[in-house]
Short mmCIF file of C-alpha atoms in Angstrom, two decimals:
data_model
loop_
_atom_site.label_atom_id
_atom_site.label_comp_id
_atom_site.label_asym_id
_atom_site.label_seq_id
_atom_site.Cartn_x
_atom_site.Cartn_y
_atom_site.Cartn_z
CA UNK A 1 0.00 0.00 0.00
CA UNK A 2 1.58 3.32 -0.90
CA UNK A 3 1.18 5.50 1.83
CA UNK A 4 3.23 8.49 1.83
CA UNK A 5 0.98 11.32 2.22
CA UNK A 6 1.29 13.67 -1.17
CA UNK A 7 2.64 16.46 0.16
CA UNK A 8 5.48 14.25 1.71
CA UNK A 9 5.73 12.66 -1.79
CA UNK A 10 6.17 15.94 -3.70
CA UNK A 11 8.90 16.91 -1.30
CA UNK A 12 10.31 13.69 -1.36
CA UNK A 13 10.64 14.06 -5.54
CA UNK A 14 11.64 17.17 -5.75
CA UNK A 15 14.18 16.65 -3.30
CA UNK A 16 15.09 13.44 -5.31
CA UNK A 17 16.22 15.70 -8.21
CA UNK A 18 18.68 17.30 -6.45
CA UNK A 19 22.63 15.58 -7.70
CA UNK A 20 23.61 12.99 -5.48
CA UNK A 21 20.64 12.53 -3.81
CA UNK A 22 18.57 9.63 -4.51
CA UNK A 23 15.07 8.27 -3.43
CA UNK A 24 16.23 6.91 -0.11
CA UNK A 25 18.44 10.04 0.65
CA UNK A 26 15.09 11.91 -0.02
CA UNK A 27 12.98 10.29 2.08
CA UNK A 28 14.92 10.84 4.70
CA UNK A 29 15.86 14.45 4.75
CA UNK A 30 12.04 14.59 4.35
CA UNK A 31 11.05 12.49 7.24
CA UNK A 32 13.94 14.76 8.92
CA UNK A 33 12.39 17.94 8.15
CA UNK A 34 8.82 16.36 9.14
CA UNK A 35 9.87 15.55 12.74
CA UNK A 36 11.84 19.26 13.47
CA UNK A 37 9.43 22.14 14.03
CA UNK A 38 8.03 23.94 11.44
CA UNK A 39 9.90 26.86 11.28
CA UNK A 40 12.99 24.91 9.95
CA UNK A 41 11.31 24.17 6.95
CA UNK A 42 9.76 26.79 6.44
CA UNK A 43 13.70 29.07 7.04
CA UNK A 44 15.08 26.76 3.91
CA UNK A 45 12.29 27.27 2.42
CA UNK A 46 12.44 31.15 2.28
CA UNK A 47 16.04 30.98 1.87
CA UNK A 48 15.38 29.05 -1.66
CA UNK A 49 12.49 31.26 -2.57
CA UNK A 50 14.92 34.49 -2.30
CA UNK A 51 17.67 32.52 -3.64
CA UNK A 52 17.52 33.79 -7.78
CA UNK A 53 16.48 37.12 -6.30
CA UNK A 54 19.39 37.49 -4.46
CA UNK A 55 22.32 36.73 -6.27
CA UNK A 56 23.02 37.68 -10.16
CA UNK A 57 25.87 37.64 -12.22
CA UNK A 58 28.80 40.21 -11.68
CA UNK A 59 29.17 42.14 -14.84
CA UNK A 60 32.64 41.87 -15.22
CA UNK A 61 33.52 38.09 -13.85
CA UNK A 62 30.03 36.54 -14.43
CA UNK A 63 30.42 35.11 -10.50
CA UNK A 64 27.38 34.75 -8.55
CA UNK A 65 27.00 38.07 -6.28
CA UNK A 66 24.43 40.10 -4.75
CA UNK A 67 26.55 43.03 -5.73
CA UNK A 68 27.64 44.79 -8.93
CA UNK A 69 30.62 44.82 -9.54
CA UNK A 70 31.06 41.74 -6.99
CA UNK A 71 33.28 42.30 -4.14
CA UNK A 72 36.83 40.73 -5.88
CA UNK A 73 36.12 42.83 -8.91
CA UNK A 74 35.29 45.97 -6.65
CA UNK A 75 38.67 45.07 -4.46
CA UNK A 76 41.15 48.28 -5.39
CA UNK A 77 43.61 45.82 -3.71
CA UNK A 78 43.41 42.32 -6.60
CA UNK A 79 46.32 42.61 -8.89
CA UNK A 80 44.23 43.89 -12.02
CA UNK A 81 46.70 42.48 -14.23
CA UNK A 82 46.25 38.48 -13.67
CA UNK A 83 42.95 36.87 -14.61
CA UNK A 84 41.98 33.32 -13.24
CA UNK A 85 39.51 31.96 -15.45
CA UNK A 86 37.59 28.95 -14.16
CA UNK A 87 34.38 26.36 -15.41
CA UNK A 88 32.42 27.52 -12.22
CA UNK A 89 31.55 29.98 -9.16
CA UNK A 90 32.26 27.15 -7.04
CA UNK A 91 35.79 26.46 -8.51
CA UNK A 92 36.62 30.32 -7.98
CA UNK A 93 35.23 29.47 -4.00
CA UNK A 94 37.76 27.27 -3.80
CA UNK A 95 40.72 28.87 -5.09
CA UNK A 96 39.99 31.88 -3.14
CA UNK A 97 40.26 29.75 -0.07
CA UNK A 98 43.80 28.80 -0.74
CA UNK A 99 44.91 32.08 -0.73
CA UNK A 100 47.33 31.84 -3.19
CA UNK A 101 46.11 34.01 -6.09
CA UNK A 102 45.67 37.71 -5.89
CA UNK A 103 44.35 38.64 -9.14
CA UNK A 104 40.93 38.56 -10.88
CA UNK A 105 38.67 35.81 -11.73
CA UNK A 106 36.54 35.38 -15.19
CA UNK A 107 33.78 32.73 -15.12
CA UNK A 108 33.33 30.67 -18.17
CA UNK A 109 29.63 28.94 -16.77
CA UNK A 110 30.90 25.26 -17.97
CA UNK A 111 32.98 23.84 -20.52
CA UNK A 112 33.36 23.39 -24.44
CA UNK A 113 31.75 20.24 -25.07
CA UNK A 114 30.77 20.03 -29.24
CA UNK A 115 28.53 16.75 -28.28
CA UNK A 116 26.28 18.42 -26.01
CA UNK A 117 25.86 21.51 -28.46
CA UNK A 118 28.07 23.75 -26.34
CA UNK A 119 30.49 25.83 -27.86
CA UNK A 120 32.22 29.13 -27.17
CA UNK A 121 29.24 31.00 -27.45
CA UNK A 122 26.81 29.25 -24.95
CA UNK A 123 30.40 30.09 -22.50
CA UNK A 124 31.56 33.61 -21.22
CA UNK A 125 34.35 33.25 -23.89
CA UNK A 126 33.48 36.48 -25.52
CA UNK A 127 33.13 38.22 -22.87
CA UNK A 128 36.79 36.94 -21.49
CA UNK A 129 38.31 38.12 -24.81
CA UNK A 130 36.40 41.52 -24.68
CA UNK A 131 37.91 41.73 -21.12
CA UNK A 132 41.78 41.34 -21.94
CA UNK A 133 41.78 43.40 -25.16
CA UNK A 134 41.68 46.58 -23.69
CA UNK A 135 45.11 45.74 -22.88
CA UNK A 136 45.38 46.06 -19.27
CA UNK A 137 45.65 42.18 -18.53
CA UNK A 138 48.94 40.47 -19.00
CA UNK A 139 48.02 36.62 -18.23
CA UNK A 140 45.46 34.48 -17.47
CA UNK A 141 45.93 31.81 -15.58
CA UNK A 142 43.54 29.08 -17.23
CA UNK A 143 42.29 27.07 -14.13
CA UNK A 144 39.96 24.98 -15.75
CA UNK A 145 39.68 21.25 -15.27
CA UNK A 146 42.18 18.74 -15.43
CA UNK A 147 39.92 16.75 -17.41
CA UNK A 148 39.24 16.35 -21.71
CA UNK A 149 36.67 19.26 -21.64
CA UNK A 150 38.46 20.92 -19.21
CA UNK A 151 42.09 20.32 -21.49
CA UNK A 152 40.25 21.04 -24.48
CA UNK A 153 38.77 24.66 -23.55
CA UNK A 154 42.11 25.42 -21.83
CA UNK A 155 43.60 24.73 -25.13
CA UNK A 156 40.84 26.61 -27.00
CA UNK A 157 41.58 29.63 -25.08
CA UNK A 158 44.80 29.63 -24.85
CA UNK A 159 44.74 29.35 -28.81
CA UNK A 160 42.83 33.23 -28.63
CA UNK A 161 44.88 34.72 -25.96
CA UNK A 162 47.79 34.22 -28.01
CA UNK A 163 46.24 35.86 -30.92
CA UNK A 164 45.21 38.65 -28.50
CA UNK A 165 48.96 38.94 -27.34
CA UNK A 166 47.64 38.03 -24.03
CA UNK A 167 50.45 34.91 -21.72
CA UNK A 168 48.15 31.71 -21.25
CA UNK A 169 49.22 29.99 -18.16
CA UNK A 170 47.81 26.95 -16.41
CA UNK A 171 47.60 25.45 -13.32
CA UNK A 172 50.60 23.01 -12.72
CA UNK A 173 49.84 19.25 -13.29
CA UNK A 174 51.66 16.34 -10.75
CA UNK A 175 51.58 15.05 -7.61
CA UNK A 176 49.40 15.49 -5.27
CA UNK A 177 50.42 17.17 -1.89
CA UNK A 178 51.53 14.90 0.90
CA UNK A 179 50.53 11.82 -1.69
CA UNK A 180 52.66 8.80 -1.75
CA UNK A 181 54.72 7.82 -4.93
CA UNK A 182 53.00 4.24 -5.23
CA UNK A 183 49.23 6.10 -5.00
CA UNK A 184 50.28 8.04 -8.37
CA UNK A 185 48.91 7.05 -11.58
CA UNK A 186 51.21 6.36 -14.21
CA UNK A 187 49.93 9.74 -16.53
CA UNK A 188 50.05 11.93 -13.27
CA UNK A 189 53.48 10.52 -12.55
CA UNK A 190 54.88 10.70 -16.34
CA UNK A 191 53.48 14.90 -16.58
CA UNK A 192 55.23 14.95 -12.66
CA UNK A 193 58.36 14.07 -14.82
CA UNK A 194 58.07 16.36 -17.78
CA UNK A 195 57.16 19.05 -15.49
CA UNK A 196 59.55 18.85 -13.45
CA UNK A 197 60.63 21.70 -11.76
CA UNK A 198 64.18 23.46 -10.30
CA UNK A 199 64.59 23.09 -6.51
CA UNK A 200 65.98 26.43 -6.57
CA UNK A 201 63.21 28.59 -4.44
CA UNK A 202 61.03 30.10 -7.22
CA UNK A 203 61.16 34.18 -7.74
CA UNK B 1 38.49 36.50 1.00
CA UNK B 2 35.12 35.61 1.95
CA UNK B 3 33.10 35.90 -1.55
CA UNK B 4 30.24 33.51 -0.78
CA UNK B 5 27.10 35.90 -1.29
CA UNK B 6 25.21 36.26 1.69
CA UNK B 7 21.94 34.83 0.46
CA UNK B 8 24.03 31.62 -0.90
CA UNK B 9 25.77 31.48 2.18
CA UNK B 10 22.32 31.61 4.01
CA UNK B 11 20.87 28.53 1.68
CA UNK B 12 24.38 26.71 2.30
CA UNK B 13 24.37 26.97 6.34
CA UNK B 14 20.20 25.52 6.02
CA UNK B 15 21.28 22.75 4.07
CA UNK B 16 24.08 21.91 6.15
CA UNK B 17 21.56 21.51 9.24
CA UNK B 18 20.29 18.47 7.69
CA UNK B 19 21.33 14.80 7.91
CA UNK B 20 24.22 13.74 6.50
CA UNK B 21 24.78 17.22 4.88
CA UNK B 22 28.07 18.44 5.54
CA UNK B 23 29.58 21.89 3.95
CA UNK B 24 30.83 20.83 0.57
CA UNK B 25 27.41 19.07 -0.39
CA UNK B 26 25.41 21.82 0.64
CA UNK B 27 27.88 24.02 -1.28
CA UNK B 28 27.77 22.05 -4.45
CA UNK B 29 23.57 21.54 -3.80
CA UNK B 30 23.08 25.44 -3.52
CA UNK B 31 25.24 26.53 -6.60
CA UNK B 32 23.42 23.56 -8.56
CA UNK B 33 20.22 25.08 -7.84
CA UNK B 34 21.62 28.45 -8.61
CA UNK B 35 22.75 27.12 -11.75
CA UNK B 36 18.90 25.72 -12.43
CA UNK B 37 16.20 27.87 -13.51
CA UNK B 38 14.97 29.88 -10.09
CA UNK B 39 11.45 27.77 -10.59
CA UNK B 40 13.14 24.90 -9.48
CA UNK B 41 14.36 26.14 -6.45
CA UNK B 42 11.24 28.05 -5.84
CA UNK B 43 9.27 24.79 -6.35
CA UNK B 44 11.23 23.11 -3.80
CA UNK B 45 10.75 25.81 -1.68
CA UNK B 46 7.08 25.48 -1.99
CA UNK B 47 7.12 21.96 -0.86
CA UNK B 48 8.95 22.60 2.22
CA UNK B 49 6.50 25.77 2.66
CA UNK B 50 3.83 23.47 2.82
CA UNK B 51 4.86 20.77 4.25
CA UNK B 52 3.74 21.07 8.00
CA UNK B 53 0.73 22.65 7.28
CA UNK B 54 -0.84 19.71 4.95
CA UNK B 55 0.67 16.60 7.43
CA UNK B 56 -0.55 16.01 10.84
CA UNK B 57 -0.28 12.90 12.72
CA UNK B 58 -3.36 10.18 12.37
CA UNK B 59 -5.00 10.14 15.66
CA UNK B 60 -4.68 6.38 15.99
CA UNK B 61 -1.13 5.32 15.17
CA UNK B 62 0.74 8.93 14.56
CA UNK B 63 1.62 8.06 11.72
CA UNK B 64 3.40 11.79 9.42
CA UNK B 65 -1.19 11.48 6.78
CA UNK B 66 -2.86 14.26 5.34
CA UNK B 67 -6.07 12.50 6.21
CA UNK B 68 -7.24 11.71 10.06
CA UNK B 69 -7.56 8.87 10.30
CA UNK B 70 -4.59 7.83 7.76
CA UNK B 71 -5.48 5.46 4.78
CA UNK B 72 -4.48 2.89 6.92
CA UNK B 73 -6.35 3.34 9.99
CA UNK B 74 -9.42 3.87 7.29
CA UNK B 75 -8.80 0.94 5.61
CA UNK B 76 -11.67 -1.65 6.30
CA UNK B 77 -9.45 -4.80 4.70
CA UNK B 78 -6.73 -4.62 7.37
CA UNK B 79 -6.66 -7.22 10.03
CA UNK B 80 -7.22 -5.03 13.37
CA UNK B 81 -6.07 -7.29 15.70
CA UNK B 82 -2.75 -6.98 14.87
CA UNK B 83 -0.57 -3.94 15.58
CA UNK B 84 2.91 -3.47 14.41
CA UNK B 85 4.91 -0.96 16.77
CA UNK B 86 7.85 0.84 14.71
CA UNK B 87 9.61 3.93 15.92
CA UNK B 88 9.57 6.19 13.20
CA UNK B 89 7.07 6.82 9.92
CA UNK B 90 10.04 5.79 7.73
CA UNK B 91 9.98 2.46 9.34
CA UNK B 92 6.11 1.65 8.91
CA UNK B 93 6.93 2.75 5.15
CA UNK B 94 9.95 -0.07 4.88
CA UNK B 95 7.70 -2.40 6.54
CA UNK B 96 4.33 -1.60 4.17
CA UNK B 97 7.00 -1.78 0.84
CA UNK B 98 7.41 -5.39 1.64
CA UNK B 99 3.50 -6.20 1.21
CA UNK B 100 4.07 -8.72 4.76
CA UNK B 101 1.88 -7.14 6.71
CA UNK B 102 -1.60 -6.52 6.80
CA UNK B 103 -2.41 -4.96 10.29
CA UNK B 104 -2.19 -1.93 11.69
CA UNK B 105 0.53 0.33 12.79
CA UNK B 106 1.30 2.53 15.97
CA UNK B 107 3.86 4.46 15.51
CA UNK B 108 6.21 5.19 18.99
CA UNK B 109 8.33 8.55 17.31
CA UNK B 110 11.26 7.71 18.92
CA UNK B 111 12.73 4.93 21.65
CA UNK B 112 13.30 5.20 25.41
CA UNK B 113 16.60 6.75 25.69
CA UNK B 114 16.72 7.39 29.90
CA UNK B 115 20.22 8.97 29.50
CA UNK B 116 18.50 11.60 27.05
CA UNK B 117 15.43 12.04 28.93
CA UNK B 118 13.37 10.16 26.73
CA UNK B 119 11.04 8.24 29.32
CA UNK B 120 7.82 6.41 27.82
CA UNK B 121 5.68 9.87 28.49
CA UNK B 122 7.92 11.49 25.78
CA UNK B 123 7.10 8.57 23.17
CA UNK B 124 3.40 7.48 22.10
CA UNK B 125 3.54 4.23 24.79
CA UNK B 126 0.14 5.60 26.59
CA UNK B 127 -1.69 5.94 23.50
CA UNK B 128 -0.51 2.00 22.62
CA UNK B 129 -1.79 1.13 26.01
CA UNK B 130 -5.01 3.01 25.58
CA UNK B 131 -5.72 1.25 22.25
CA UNK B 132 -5.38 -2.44 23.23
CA UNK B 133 -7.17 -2.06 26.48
CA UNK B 134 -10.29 -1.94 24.87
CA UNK B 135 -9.83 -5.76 23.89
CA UNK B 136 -9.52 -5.46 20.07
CA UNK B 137 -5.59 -6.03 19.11
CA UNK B 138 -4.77 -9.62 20.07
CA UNK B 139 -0.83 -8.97 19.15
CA UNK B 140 1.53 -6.51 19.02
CA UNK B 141 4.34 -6.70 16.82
CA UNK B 142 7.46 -4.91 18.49
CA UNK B 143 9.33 -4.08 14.95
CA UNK B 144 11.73 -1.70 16.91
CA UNK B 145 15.63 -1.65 15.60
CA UNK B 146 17.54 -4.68 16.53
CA UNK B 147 19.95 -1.31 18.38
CA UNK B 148 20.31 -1.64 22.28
CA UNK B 149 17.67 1.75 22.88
CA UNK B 150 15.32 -0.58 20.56
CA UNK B 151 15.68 -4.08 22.19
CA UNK B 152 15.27 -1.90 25.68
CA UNK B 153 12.32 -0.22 24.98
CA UNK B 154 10.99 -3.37 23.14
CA UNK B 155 11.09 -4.94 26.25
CA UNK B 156 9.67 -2.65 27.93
CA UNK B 157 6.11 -2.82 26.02
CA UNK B 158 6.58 -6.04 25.89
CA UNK B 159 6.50 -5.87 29.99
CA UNK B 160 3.09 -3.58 29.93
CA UNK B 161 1.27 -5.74 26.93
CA UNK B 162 1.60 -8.78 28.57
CA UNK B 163 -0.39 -6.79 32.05
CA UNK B 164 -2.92 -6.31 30.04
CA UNK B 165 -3.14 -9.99 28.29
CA UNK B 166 -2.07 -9.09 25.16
CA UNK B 167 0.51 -11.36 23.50
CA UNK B 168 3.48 -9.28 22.12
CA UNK B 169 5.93 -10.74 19.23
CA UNK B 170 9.13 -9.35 17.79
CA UNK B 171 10.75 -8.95 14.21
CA UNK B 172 13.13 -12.60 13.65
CA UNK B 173 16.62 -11.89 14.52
CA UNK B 174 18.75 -13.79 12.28
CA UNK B 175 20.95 -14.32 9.06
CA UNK B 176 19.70 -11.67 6.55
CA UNK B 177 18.47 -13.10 3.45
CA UNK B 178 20.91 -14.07 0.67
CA UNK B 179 23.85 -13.42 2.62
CA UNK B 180 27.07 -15.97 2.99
CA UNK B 181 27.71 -17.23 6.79
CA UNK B 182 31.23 -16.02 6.30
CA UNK B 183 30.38 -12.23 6.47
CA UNK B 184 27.62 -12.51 9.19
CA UNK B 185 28.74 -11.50 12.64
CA UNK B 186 28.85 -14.01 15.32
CA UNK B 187 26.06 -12.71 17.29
CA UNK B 188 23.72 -12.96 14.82
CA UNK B 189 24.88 -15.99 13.77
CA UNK B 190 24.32 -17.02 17.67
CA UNK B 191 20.79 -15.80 17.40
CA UNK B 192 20.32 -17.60 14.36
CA UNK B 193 21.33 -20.17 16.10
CA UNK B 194 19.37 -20.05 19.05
CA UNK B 195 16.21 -19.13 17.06
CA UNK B 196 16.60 -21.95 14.68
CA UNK B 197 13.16 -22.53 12.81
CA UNK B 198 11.32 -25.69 11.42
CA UNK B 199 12.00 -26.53 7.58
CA UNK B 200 8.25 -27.71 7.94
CA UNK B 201 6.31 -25.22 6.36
CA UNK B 202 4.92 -22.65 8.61
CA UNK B 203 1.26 -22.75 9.28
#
């Protein structure tokens, strides 16, 4: 007998749309939700609701902000110079955390990926090209992923950088941190080799 | 630097509250939705809206129904004198997916947990004892977790049915179904042991 009430069961699907979360994993954030008092629901609830209201796209990076310019590209301090451009907001979240890279970010919103109909122009590609050709950027660091979209658009862009007179840089292949030599596999560990680099401290 | 927007960072600490949510999935659930047209979040955020206002608890078992009684409780084929005690709606839900059972339910919303102040006037034990005292249920089934707080409070009712004459049964404890001796632990295998059944067909 199916018996979960319907407005259990509409929670329950949408919640079942969400990535990574399947039926079970559903069921029981519902149930969860169900048991707390109402006003927890109802607080991610309104937090959803003024989600798309909130935030927009910065003009300049195409991050998600509630302000205009965002706050990096508003920042008189970020070296103006050095643009990291990256697949996603969330990829820019986490280089930011490292707090290795000073300069400005440019958001491409995914990857070139022919098969799936997406090419430069469903990307922030024009945009990144309008951005370095009023000549006040001398590299971009191309952070994109370490995967065969990710290559590929790296690639790509470095291909119209060049053209632009703009340095293409990307982010250093190898071994993982603190990873042991036997974990590696054999590509990482053959690039690790090519790549390798002077033990002479870096300017 | 902090650039999480705030109404992003809002959505991520309400999704971290729940289950088995840490940071970096409610991170990577928020900028999906962000990603998504704002009608799916806003239709997610509609079901959580409503969610405690269309689900009470059935006034028989308390089990999460829009209806009172629940489709259960309302149904005239179900055998009512047999009452299955679970802890939790999610368990009378695993239990009615298996088509086994054909009585009712009574749902406890919880188990006696002393060291967390969780006595059996915190859980729905007087309501259980009101409904067999009037001489209808002939058997409870205690389908609590095989978990120390759920063998403890399952002998507990099982304590207060028998006062009042009525018989009180428990889920099988034994090898689960399919699996190879070699990977079942040795108290269960004890149990199985213990509770070994006749290969003559059950009655």
């Amino acid at each position: 007998m199916q018996i979960t009430p319907p407005a259990l069961e509409r929670l329950i699907q949408s919640l079942s749309q969400l990535p990574g979360i399947g039926r079970k994993s559903a069921t029981r954030l519902a149930l969860y939700l169900l048991r707390q008092p109402a006003s927890e629901a109802r607080n991610l609830a309104e937090d959803l609701a003024g989600l798309h209201r909130a935030i927009h796209l910065c003009r300049h990076c195409f991050t998600f902000s509630e302000s205009d310019p965002c706050a990096i590209c508003a920042d008189p301090g970020r070296n103006r110079r050095l643009v990291c451009v990256v697949e996603e907001p969330g990829d820019q979240m986490l280089i930011e955390k490292t707090g290795a890279f000073g300069g400005l970010y440019h958001i491409l919103h995914g990857v070139l990926s022919p098969m799936d109909g997406i090419g430069p122009e469903e990307l922030k590609v024009r945009e990144l090209l309008a951005r370095v050709q009023n000549g006040v950027v001398d590299e971009v660091l191309i952070a994109t992923s370490s995967t065969v979209p990710g290559e590929a658009t790296a690639a790509y862009l470095a291909g119209e950088l060049e053209r632009l007179g703009v340095t293409a840089s990307r982010l250093a292949c190898g071994i993982p941190m603190g990873m042991d030599l036997k974990y590696t596999d054999e590509y990482t560990l053959a690039q690790a080799i090519r790549a390798r680099q002077s033990m002479r401290r870096q300017g």
